Short mmCIF file of C-alpha atoms and ligand atoms in Angstrom, two decimals:
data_model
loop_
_atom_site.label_atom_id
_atom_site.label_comp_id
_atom_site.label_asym_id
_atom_site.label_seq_id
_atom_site.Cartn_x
_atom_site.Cartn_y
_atom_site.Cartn_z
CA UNK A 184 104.04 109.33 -8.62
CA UNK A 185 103.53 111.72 -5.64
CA UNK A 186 100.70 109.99 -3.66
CA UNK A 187 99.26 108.64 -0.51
CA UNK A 188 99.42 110.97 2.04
CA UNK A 189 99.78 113.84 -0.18
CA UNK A 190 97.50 112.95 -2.79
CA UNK A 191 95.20 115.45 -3.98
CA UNK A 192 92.78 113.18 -6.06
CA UNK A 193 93.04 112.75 -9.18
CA UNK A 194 92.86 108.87 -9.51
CA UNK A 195 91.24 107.02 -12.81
CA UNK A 196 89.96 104.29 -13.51
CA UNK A 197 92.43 101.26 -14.24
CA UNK A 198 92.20 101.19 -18.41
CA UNK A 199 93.12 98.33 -20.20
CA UNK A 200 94.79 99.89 -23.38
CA UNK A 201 93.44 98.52 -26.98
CA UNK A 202 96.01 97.61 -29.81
CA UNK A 203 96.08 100.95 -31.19
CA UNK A 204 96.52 102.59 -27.55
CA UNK A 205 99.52 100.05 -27.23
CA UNK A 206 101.25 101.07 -29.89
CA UNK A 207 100.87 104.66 -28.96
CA UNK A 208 102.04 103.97 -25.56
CA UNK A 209 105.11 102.00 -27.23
CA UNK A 210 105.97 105.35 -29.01
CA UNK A 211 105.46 107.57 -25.88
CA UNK A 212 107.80 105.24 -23.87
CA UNK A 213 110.34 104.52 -27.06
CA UNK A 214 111.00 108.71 -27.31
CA UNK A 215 111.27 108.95 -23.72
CA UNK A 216 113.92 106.34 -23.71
CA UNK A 217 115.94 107.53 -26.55
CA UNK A 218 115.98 111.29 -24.10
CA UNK A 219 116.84 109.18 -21.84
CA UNK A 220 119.91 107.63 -23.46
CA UNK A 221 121.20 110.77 -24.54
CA UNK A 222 120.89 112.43 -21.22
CA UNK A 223 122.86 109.43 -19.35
CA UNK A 224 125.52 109.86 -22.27
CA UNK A 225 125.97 113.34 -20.55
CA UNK A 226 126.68 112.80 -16.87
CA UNK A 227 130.02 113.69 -16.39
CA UNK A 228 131.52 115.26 -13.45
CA UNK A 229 130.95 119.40 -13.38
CA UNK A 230 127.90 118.94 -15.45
CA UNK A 231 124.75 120.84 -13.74
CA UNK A 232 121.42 119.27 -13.16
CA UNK A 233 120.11 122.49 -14.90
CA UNK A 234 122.54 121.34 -18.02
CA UNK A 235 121.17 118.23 -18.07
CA UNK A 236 117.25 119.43 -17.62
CA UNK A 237 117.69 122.44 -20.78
CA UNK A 238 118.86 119.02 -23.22
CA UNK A 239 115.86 117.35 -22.01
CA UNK A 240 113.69 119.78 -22.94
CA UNK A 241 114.99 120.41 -26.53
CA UNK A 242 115.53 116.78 -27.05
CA UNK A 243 111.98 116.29 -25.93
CA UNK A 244 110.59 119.14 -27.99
CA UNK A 245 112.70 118.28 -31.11
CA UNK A 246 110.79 115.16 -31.28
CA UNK A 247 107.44 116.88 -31.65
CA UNK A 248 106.71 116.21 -27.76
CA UNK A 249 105.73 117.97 -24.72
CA UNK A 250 107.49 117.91 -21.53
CA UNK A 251 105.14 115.93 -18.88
CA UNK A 252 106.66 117.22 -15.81
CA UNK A 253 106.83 120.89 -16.63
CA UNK A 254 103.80 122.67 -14.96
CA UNK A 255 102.32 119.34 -13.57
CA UNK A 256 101.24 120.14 -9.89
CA UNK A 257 103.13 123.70 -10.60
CA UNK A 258 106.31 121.54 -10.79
CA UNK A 259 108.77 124.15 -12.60
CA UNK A 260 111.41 121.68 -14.54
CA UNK A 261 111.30 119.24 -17.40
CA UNK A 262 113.30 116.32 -15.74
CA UNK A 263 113.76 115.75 -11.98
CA UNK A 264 117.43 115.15 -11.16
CA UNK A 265 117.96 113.49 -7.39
CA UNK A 266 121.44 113.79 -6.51
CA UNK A 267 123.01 111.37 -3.17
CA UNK A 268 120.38 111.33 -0.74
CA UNK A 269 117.49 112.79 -2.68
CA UNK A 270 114.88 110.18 -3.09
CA UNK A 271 112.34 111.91 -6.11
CA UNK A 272 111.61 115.14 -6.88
CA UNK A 273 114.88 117.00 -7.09
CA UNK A 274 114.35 120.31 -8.98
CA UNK A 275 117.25 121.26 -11.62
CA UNK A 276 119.87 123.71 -10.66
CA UNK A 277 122.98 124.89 -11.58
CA UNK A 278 125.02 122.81 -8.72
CA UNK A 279 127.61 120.55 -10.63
CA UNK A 280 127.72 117.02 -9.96
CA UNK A 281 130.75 115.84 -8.55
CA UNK A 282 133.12 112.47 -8.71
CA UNK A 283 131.29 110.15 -6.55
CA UNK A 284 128.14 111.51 -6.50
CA UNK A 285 124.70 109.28 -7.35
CA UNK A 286 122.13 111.29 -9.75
CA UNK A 287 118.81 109.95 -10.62
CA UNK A 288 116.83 111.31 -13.83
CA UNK A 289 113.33 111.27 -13.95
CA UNK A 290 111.89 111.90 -17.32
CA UNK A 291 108.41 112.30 -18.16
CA UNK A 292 106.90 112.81 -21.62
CA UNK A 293 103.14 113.19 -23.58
CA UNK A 294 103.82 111.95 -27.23
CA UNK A 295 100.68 112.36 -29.39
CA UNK A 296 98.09 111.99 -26.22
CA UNK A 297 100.31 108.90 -24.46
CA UNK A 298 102.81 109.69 -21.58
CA UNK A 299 106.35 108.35 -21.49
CA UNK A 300 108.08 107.62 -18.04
CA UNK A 301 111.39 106.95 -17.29
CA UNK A 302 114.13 106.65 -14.52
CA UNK A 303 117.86 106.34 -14.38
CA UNK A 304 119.83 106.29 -11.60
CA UNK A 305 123.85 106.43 -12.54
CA UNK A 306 127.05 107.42 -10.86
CA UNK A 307 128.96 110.08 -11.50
CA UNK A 308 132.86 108.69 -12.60
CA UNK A 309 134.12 106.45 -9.96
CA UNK A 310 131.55 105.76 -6.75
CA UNK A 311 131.84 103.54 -3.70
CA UNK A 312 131.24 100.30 -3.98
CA UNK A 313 128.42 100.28 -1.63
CA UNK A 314 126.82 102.59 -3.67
CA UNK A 315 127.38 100.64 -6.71
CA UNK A 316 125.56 97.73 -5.23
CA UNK A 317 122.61 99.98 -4.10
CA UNK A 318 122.15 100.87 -7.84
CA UNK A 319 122.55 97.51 -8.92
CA UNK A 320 119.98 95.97 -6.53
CA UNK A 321 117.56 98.90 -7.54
CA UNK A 322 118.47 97.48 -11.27
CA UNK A 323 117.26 93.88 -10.37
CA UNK A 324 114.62 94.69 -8.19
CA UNK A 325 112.95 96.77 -11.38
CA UNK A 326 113.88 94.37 -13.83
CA UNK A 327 112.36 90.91 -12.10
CA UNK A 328 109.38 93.34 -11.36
CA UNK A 329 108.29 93.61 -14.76
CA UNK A 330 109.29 89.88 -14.93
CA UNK A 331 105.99 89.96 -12.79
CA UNK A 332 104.05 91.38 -15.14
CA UNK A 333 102.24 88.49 -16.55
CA UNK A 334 98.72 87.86 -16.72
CA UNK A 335 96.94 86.29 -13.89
CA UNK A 336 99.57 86.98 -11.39
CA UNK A 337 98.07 89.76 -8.79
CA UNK A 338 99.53 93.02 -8.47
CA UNK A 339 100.78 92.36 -4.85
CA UNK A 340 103.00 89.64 -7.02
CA UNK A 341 104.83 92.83 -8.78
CA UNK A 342 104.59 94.92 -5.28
CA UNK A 343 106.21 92.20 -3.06
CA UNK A 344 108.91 91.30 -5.38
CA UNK A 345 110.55 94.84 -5.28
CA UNK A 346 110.41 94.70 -1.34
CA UNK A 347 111.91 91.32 -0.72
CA UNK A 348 114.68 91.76 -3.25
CA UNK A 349 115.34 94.97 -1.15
CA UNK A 350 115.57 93.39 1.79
CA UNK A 351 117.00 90.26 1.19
CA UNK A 352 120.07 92.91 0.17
CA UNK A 353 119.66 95.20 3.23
CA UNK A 354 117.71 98.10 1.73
CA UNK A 355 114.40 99.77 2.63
CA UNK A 356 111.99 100.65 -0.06
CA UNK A 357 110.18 104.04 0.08
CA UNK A 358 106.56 104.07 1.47
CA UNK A 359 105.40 107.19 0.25
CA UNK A 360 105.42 106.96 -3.30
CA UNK A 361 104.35 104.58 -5.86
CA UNK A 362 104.39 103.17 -9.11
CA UNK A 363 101.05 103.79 -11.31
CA UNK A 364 99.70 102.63 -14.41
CA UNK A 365 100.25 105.34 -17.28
CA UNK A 366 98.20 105.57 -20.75
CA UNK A 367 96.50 109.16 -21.83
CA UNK A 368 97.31 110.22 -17.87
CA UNK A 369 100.55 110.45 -16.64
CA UNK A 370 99.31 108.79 -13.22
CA UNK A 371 96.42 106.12 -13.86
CA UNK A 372 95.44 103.66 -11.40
CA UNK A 373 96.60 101.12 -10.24
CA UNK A 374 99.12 102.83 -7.51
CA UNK A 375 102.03 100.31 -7.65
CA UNK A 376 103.65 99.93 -4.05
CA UNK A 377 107.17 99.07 -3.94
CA UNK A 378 106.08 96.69 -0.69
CA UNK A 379 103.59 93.62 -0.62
CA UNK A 380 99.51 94.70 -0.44
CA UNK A 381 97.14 92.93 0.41
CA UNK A 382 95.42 90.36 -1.00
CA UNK A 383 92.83 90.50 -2.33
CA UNK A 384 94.39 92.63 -5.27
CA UNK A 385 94.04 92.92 -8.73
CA UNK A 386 94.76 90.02 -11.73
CA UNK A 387 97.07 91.47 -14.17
CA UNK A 388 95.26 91.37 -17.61
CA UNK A 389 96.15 91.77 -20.63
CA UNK A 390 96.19 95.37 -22.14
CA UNK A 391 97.30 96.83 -18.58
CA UNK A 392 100.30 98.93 -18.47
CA UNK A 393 102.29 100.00 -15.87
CA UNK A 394 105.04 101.95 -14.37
CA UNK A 395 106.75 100.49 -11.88
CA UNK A 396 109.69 102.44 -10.24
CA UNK A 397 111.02 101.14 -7.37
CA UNK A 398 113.29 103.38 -4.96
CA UNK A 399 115.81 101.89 -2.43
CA UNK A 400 117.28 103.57 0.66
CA UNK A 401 120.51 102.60 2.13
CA UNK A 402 119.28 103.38 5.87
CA UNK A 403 115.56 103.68 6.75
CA UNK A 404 112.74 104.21 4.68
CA UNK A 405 111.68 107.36 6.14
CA UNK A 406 111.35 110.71 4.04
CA UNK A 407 111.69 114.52 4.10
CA UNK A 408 110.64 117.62 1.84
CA UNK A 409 112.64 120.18 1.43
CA UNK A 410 111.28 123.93 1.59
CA UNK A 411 111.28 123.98 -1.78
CA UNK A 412 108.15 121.91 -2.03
CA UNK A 413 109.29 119.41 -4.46
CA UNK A 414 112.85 117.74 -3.24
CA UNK A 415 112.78 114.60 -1.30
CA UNK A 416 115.56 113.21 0.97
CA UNK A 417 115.97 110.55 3.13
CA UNK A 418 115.22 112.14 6.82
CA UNK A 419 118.92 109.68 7.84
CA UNK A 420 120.72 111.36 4.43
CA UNK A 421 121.89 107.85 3.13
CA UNK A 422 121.66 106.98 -0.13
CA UNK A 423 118.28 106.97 -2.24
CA UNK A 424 118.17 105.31 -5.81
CA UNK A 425 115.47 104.99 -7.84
CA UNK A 426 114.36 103.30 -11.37
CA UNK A 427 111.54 103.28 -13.45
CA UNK A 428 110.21 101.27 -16.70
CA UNK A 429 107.03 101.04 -18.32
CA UNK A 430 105.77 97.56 -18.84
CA UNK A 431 102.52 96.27 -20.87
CA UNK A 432 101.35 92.87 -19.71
CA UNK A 433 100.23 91.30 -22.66
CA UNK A 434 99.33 87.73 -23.74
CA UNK A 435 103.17 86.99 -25.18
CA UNK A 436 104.23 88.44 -21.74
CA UNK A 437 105.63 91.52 -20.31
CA UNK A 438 107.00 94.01 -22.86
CA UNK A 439 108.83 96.76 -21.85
CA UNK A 440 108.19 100.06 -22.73
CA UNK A 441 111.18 102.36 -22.15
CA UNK A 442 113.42 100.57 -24.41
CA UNK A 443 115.46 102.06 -27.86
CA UNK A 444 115.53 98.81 -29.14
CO1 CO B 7 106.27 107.60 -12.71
#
């Protein structure tokens, strides 16, 4: 979510979600995945960002749901597509992706009152093998996240696993955006911190669910905005990758979300 320092209020209360609230949520997060899959099915290079973001939005609406992004904040696009060194944010446009480029695809959907929220981030054909590891990292540092998601761990267990992975690899982790929890709002409390917090924070209980998205830089952590308003980059230009799931913590453990199957 855009937050912190440019935050403009907003925040809710953490919910726990009921049974029936859960299985809405598992819908929400089960259509945005399936966009999802078809939309990775499509990078190729001399496909457009724009290309990409018009499918969303008719694979979105063909479903019977609503675009989350579009008009959220004034943000003009259904997807966000963050090419090389864009970090979040990256507004559709006709520029082609090229062989060796990184693009990350940030889909956000409202299904029948419940938001969806999903990242990707996948080469485009054949990239270095530094960047390959960068995405892979970002992979595992998402995936033993939601690992995390158990009840009576803290938060700060989720938050602090993202960072060390990251670091024990040679990455930074962004600082100015977060995870969030996600339910009828797109962003709910808790803000999810891809660093450790501090303690005391809160118990994971059942019935919470979250979205966790952690982003990894190459170089330093540091950010930029472009003029456009929305784009971030890495202020050093190195590599930014970023992934997102939606996990419920529940009694059997954590279920993901933003899964097809
Ligand atoms: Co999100």
């Amino acid at each position: 979510r855009p937050c912190r320092s440019d935050c403009q209020g907003g925040h809710t209360m953490t919910t726990l979600k009921s049974a029936e609230e859960l299985q809405r949520l598992r819908e929400s997060n089960r259509l945005v995945a399936e966009v999802m899959q078809n939309l990775l099915e499509m990078v190729e290079p001399s496909i457009s960002t724009l290309d990409l973001d018009v499918e969303a939005d008719r694979l979105i609406r063909e479903r019977g749901a609503i675009p989350a992004f579009k008009g959220y904040r004034d943000y003009p696009n259904t997807i966000c597509a963050s090419v090389n060194e864009q970090v979040v944010h990256g507004i559709p446009s006709s520029r082609k992706l090229r062989e060796g480029d990184l693009v990350s695809i940030d889909v956000g959907v409202r299904y029948r009152d419940f938001y969806g929220d999903m990242c990707r981030t996948v080469p485009v054909g054949k990239i270095s093998a530094s960047a390959e590891r960068q995405i892979q990292t970002a992979r595992i540092c998402l995936s033993e996240a939601c690992n995390r998601a158990v009840v009576g761990n803290r938060l700060g267990d989720i938050c602090m696993t993202i960072e060390a992975i990251a670091h024990r690899n040679g990455y930074e982790v962004v600082r100015d955006y977060v995870g969030h929890g996600i339910g009828r709002r797109l962003h709910e409390d808790p803000q999810i911190p891809n660093f450790g917090i501090p303690r005391p924070n809160i118990r994971l209980r059942p019935g919470l669910v979250l979205a966790i998205e952690p982003m990894l830089n190459a170089g330093n952590w540091e950010v930029e905005r472009l003029s456009d308003e929305w784009t971030v980059i890495t202020k050093d230009r190195k590599l930014s990758v970023h992934f997102e799931d939606v996990v419920a913590v529940t009694e059997d453990g954590p279920e993901i979300l933003t899964r097809v199957d």
